[in-house]
PDB file of C-alpha atoms in Angstrom:
ATOM      1  CA  MET I1317       0.000   0.000   0.000  1.00 79.00           C
ATOM      2  CA  LYS I1318       1.209   3.478  -0.863  1.00 92.00           C
ATOM      3  CA  VAL I1319       0.139   6.754   0.669  1.00 94.00           C
ATOM      4  CA  GLY I1320       0.739  10.311  -0.371  1.00 95.00           C
ATOM      5  CA  ALA I1321       0.188  13.867   0.759  1.00 96.00           C
ATOM      6  CA  ILE I1322      -1.638  16.703  -0.921  1.00 95.00           C
ATOM      7  CA  ALA I1323      -0.031  19.448   1.137  1.00 96.00           C
ATOM      8  CA  TYR I1324      -1.557  22.888   0.774  1.00 95.00           C
ATOM      9  CA  GLN I1325      -1.215  26.428   2.060  1.00 94.00           C
ATOM     10  CA  ASN I1326      -3.384  29.510   1.621  1.00 90.00           C
ATOM     11  CA  VAL I1327      -1.599  32.348  -0.164  1.00 89.00           C
ATOM     12  CA  ALA I1328      -3.408  35.620  -0.893  1.00 85.00           C
ATOM     13  CA  ASP I1329      -6.533  34.678  -2.895  1.00 83.00           C
ATOM     14  CA  SER I1330      -5.410  31.184  -3.836  1.00 85.00           C
ATOM     15  CA  VAL I1331      -4.181  27.855  -2.547  1.00 90.00           C
ATOM     16  CA  GLU I1332      -0.748  26.438  -3.305  1.00 94.00           C
ATOM     17  CA  LEU I1333       0.120  22.755  -3.311  1.00 95.00           C
ATOM     18  CA  CYS I1334       3.507  21.257  -2.536  1.00 97.00           C
ATOM     19  CA  PHE I1335       5.152  19.271  -5.334  1.00 96.00           C
ATOM     20  CA  VAL I1336       8.514  17.529  -5.489  1.00 97.00           C
ATOM     21  CA  SER I1337      10.671  16.452  -8.389  1.00 95.00           C
ATOM     22  CA  SER I1338      10.614  12.789  -9.262  1.00 91.00           C
ATOM     23  CA  ARG I1339      13.750  10.844  -8.344  1.00 87.00           C
ATOM     24  CA  ARG I1340      13.749   9.099 -11.731  1.00 85.00           C
ATOM     25  CA  HIS I1341      12.756  12.087 -13.868  1.00 85.00           C
ATOM     26  CA  ARG I1342      14.182  15.272 -12.304  1.00 82.00           C
ATOM     27  CA  ASP I1343      12.163  17.574 -14.607  1.00 87.00           C
ATOM     28  CA  THR I1344       8.861  15.912 -13.679  1.00 91.00           C
ATOM     29  CA  LEU I1345       6.882  17.037 -10.654  1.00 94.00           C
ATOM     30  CA  THR I1346       4.896  14.697  -8.459  1.00 94.00           C
ATOM     31  CA  LEU I1347       3.140  14.693  -5.114  1.00 95.00           C
ATOM     32  CA  PRO I1348       5.068  13.262  -2.153  1.00 97.00           C
ATOM     33  CA  LYS I1349       4.197   9.593  -1.679  1.00 96.00           C
ATOM     34  CA  GLY I1350       5.671   6.294  -0.601  1.00 95.00           C
ATOM     35  CA  ILE I1351       5.231   2.897   0.959  1.00 94.00           C
ATOM     36  CA  VAL I1352       3.688   2.377   4.386  1.00 94.00           C
ATOM     37  CA  LYS I1353       6.128   0.803   6.826  1.00 94.00           C
ATOM     38  CA  SER I1354       5.040  -2.110   8.991  1.00 90.00           C
ATOM     39  CA  ASN I1355       3.271  -1.038  12.195  1.00 90.00           C
ATOM     40  CA  GLU I1356       2.727   2.473  10.770  1.00 94.00           C
ATOM     41  CA  THR I1357      -0.718   4.021  10.345  1.00 94.00           C
ATOM     42  CA  LEU I1358      -1.628   5.366   6.934  1.00 93.00           C
ATOM     43  CA  VAL I1359      -1.878   8.938   8.250  1.00 94.00           C
ATOM     44  CA  LYS I1360       1.556   8.787   9.917  1.00 96.00           C
ATOM     45  CA  ALA I1361       3.068   7.283   6.776  1.00 96.00           C
ATOM     46  CA  ALA I1362       1.688  10.137   4.648  1.00 96.00           C
ATOM     47  CA  ALA I1363       3.091  12.739   7.084  1.00 97.00           C
ATOM     48  CA  ARG I1364       6.469  10.960   7.140  1.00 97.00           C
ATOM     49  CA  GLU I1365       6.684  10.805   3.341  1.00 97.00           C
ATOM     50  CA  LEU I1366       5.790  14.497   3.095  1.00 98.00           C
ATOM     51  CA  PHE I1367       8.611  15.419   5.468  1.00 98.00           C
ATOM     52  CA  GLU I1368      11.187  13.049   3.943  1.00 98.00           C
ATOM     53  CA  GLU I1369      10.539  14.105   0.344  1.00 97.00           C
ATOM     54  CA  ALA I1370       9.604  17.785   0.759  1.00 98.00           C
ATOM     55  CA  GLY I1371      10.658  18.924   4.222  1.00 98.00           C
ATOM     56  CA  VAL I1372       7.090  19.958   4.980  1.00 98.00           C
ATOM     57  CA  VAL I1373       5.320  19.450   8.303  1.00 98.00           C
ATOM     58  CA  GLY I1374       1.588  19.872   8.638  1.00 97.00           C
ATOM     59  CA  LYS I1375      -1.695  18.736  10.081  1.00 96.00           C
ATOM     60  CA  VAL I1376      -3.560  15.974   8.265  1.00 94.00           C
ATOM     61  CA  LYS I1377      -7.119  17.077   7.495  1.00 91.00           C
ATOM     62  CA  ARG I1378     -10.120  14.930   6.609  1.00 82.00           C
ATOM     63  CA  LYS I1379      -8.375  11.776   7.864  1.00 84.00           C
ATOM     64  CA  ALA I1380     -11.468   9.715   7.139  1.00 79.00           C
ATOM     65  CA  HIS I1381     -11.747  11.065   3.583  1.00 80.00           C
ATOM     66  CA  PRO I1382      -8.473  10.657   1.709  1.00 86.00           C
ATOM     67  CA  LEU I1383      -8.390  10.749  -2.072  1.00 83.00           C
ATOM     68  CA  LEU I1384      -7.954   7.299  -3.624  1.00 86.00           C
ATOM     69  CA  PHE I1385      -5.911   7.091  -6.824  1.00 83.00           C
ATOM     70  CA  VAL I1386      -6.428   3.855  -8.729  1.00 82.00           C
ATOM     71  CA  SER I1387      -4.275   3.285 -11.793  1.00 77.00           C
ATOM     72  CA  LYS I1388      -5.499   1.372 -14.822  1.00 80.00           C
ATOM     73  CA  LYS I1389      -2.066  -0.246 -14.972  1.00 80.00           C
ATOM     74  CA  PRO I1390      -1.860  -3.353 -12.772  1.00 81.00           C
ATOM     75  CA  GLU I1391       1.840  -2.776 -12.052  1.00 81.00           C
ATOM     76  CA  VAL I1392       1.096   0.637 -10.482  1.00 79.00           C
ATOM     77  CA  ASP I1393       0.031   0.613  -6.819  1.00 83.00           C
ATOM     78  CA  ASP I1394      -3.137   2.299  -5.621  1.00 85.00           C
ATOM     79  CA  ILE I1395      -2.353   5.394  -3.561  1.00 90.00           C
ATOM     80  CA  LEU I1396      -4.340   6.981  -0.743  1.00 91.00           C
ATOM     81  CA  TYR I1397      -3.650  10.720  -0.699  1.00 93.00           C
ATOM     82  CA  PHE I1398      -4.288  12.598   2.540  1.00 94.00           C
ATOM     83  CA  PHE I1399      -4.856  16.353   2.613  1.00 94.00           C
ATOM     84  CA  VAL I1400      -2.298  18.131   4.801  1.00 96.00           C
ATOM     85  CA  LYS I1401      -2.472  21.791   5.837  1.00 96.00           C
ATOM     86  CA  ILE I1402       1.115  23.055   5.843  1.00 97.00           C
ATOM     87  CA  GLN I1403       2.364  24.367   9.188  1.00 97.00           C
ATOM     88  CA  HIS I1404       6.157  24.471   8.704  1.00 97.00           C
ATOM     89  CA  VAL I1405       8.527  24.334   5.747  1.00 97.00           C
ATOM     90  CA  ARG I1406      12.003  23.143   6.732  1.00 97.00           C
ATOM     91  CA  GLN I1407      15.137  24.345   4.971  1.00 96.00           C
ATOM     92  CA  ASN I1408      16.841  20.976   5.485  1.00 96.00           C
ATOM     93  CA  TRP I1409      15.140  17.612   5.001  1.00 97.00           C
ATOM     94  CA  PRO I1410      16.193  14.010   4.341  1.00 97.00           C
ATOM     95  CA  GLU I1411      15.850  14.075   0.523  1.00 96.00           C
ATOM     96  CA  ALA I1412      16.856  17.710  -0.073  1.00 96.00           C
ATOM     97  CA  ASP I1413      19.815  16.579  -2.197  1.00 95.00           C
ATOM     98  CA  LEU I1414      17.605  14.274  -4.277  1.00 94.00           C
ATOM     99  CA  ARG I1415      14.508  16.386  -4.919  1.00 94.00           C
ATOM    100  CA  ARG I1416      13.386  19.917  -5.680  1.00 95.00           C
ATOM    101  CA  ARG I1417      10.416  21.275  -3.761  1.00 97.00           C
ATOM    102  CA  VAL I1418       8.010  23.744  -5.368  1.00 96.00           C
ATOM    103  CA  PHE I1419       4.710  25.344  -4.354  1.00 97.00           C
ATOM    104  CA  LEU I1420       2.201  25.921  -7.156  1.00 95.00           C
ATOM    105  CA  THR I1421      -1.450  26.798  -7.585  1.00 92.00           C
ATOM    106  CA  LEU I1422      -3.556  24.287  -9.501  1.00 89.00           C
ATOM    107  CA  ASP I1423      -3.467  26.503 -12.600  1.00 89.00           C
ATOM    108  CA  GLU I1424       0.321  26.799 -12.397  1.00 92.00           C
ATOM    109  CA  ALA I1425       0.661  23.045 -11.895  1.00 91.00           C
ATOM    110  CA  LEU I1426      -1.401  22.372 -15.030  1.00 87.00           C
ATOM    111  CA  CYS I1427       1.254  24.206 -17.053  1.00 88.00           C
ATOM    112  CA  ARG I1428       4.152  22.183 -15.638  1.00 88.00           C
ATOM    113  CA  THR I1429       5.425  18.708 -16.446  1.00 83.00           C
ATOM    114  CA  THR I1430       3.910  16.364 -13.905  1.00 84.00           C
ATOM    115  CA  SER I1431       3.632  12.594 -13.678  1.00 85.00           C
ATOM    116  CA  GLN I1432       0.499  11.091 -15.241  1.00 83.00           C
ATOM    117  CA  GLY I1433      -0.994  10.213 -11.866  1.00 85.00           C
ATOM    118  CA  THR I1434      -0.270  13.659 -10.463  1.00 89.00           C
ATOM    119  CA  ASN I1435      -1.785  15.269 -13.560  1.00 88.00           C
ATOM    120  CA  LYS I1436      -5.010  13.305 -13.026  1.00 87.00           C
ATOM    121  CA  ILE I1437      -5.186  14.445  -9.410  1.00 88.00           C
ATOM    122  CA  ILE I1438      -4.528  18.081 -10.377  1.00 89.00           C
ATOM    123  CA  ASN I1439      -7.348  17.904 -12.933  1.00 86.00           C
ATOM    124  CA  LEU I1440      -9.689  16.309 -10.400  1.00 85.00           C
ATOM    125  CA  LEU I1441      -8.922  19.013  -7.823  1.00 87.00           C
ATOM    126  CA  ARG I1442      -9.272  21.737 -10.471  1.00 84.00           C
ATOM    127  CA  ASN I1443     -12.680  20.379 -11.498  1.00 82.00           C
ATOM    128  CA  GLU I1444     -13.773  20.322  -7.845  1.00 81.00           C
ATOM    129  CA  GLN I1445     -12.607  23.918  -7.509  1.00 77.00           C
ATOM    130  CA  LYS I1446     -14.639  24.907 -10.586  1.00 76.00           C
ATOM    131  CA  LEU I1447     -17.737  23.112  -9.254  1.00 73.00           C
ATOM    132  CA  GLN I1448     -17.447  24.961  -5.964  1.00 72.00           C
ATOM    133  CA  ALA I1449     -17.155  28.278  -7.786  1.00 71.00           C
ATOM    134  CA  GLU I1450     -20.182  27.435  -9.932  1.00 71.00           C
ATOM    135  CA  ALA I1451     -22.110  26.350  -6.846  1.00 68.00           C
ATOM    136  CA  LYS I1452     -21.773  29.843  -5.443  1.00 67.00           C
ATOM    137  CA  GLN I1453     -23.313  31.230  -8.650  1.00 67.00           C
ATOM    138  CA  SER I1454     -26.062  28.663  -9.152  1.00 62.00           C
ATOM    139  CA  ASN I1455     -27.195  26.349  -6.357  1.00 56.00           C
ATOM    140  CA  ALA I1456     -30.012  24.800  -8.448  1.00 47.00           C
ATOM    141  CA  HIS I1457     -27.717  23.628 -11.251  1.00 47.00           C
ATOM    142  CA  CYS I1458     -25.144  22.172  -8.894  1.00 45.00           C
ATOM    143  CA  SER I1459     -27.688  20.202  -6.879  1.00 47.00           C
ATOM    144  CA  VAL I1460     -28.078  17.793  -9.828  1.00 44.00           C
ATOM    145  CA  ILE I1461     -24.321  17.449 -10.206  1.00 46.00           C
ATOM    146  CA  ARG I1462     -23.967  17.087  -6.449  1.00 48.00           C
ATOM    147  CA  LYS I1463     -26.522  14.222  -6.320  1.00 49.00           C
ATOM    148  CA  ASN I1464     -24.660  12.267  -9.017  1.00 51.00           C
ATOM    149  CA  SER I1465     -21.241  12.876  -7.524  1.00 59.00           C
ATOM    150  CA  LEU I1466     -22.484  12.060  -3.992  1.00 57.00           C
ATOM    151  CA  ALA I1467     -23.431   8.537  -5.058  1.00 55.00           C
ATOM    152  CA  GLN I1468     -19.983   8.038  -6.593  1.00 60.00           C
ATOM    153  CA  GLN I1469     -18.322   9.540  -3.526  1.00 60.00           C
ATOM    154  CA  ARG I1470     -20.211   7.138  -1.218  1.00 58.00           C
ATOM    155  CA  LEU I1471     -18.915   4.143  -3.170  1.00 58.00           C
ATOM    156  CA  ILE I1472     -15.365   5.480  -3.080  1.00 61.00           C
ATOM    157  CA  ARG I1473     -15.634   6.241   0.668  1.00 61.00           C
ATOM    158  CA  LEU I1474     -16.780   2.674   1.326  1.00 59.00           C
ATOM    159  CA  LYS I1475     -13.761   1.337  -0.550  1.00 64.00           C
ATOM    160  CA  ILE I1476     -11.416   3.708   1.306  1.00 65.00           C
ATOM    161  CA  ARG I1477     -12.909   2.808   4.712  1.00 64.00           C
ATOM    162  CA  ASN I1478     -12.441  -0.851   3.853  1.00 65.00           C
ATOM    163  CA  ILE I1479      -8.765  -0.297   2.906  1.00 68.00           C
ATOM    164  CA  VAL I1480      -8.032   1.843   5.978  1.00 69.00           C
ATOM    165  CA  GLY I1481      -9.960  -0.539   8.252  1.00 67.00           C
ATOM    166  CA  GLN I1482      -8.092  -3.587   6.978  1.00 69.00           C
ATOM    167  CA  HIS I1483      -4.740  -1.834   7.335  1.00 70.00           C
ATOM    168  CA  ASP I1484      -5.436  -0.574  10.868  1.00 66.00           C
ATOM    169  CA  ALA I1485      -6.797  -3.990  11.914  1.00 67.00           C
ATOM    170  CA  SER I1486      -3.642  -5.702  10.657  1.00 68.00           C
ATOM    171  CA  ILE I1487      -1.511  -3.264  12.678  1.00 64.00           C
ATOM    172  CA  ARG I1488      -3.573  -3.981  15.829  1.00 64.00           C
ATOM    173  CA  ASN I1489      -3.276  -7.729  15.242  1.00 63.00           C
ATOM    174  CA  THR I1490       0.497  -7.438  14.765  1.00 58.00           C
ATOM    175  CA  LYS I1491       0.828  -5.415  17.977  1.00 55.00           C
ATOM    176  CA  ASN I1492      -1.335  -7.935  19.885  1.00 53.00           C
ATOM    177  CA  VAL I1493       0.802 -10.836  18.672  1.00 50.00           C
ATOM    178  CA  GLN I1494       3.996  -9.003  19.643  1.00 50.00           C
ATOM    179  CA  THR I1495       2.741  -8.169  23.146  1.00 47.00           C
ATOM    180  CA  SER I1496       1.508 -11.710  23.805  1.00 48.00           C
ATOM    181  CA  GLU I1497       4.855 -13.314  22.902  1.00 51.00           C
TER     182      GLU I1497
END
């Protein structure tokens, strides 16, 4: 299982996200992500990956509602992305020599070279942003869209709860076995 962080900060009238350069393709930006270590919760793993890859510390928001990225390619792992409100940006971090860190708005990120998965997430977030803006202008129109997307969101939330529940249960079982030995 992989987890990632969509780290954000409010700047003037917009929101900036934290991106890092890919280790394999230095000119390509991606969101911080990585593998969950044994006996590590998904939320802690996302926060750890964010710090290791970007030197960013923050508070995980909407813990029960991460964004699930499912690739069509079987060799690519599914990734649970947690939203993290940035609290501190460190000047030194574990992978500072391996990665560049950059803060971009969604519009700026759309103009940059990003990984395919990251590009899909940027587009999804940008569409959500547009829907919210339209909702302010026309509540009647968005109620139809909202009803359709709510049904899809419920299905995705059920899948995410199942993944998180299975992971957390396996950690509890591992801890119980270790304490009983």
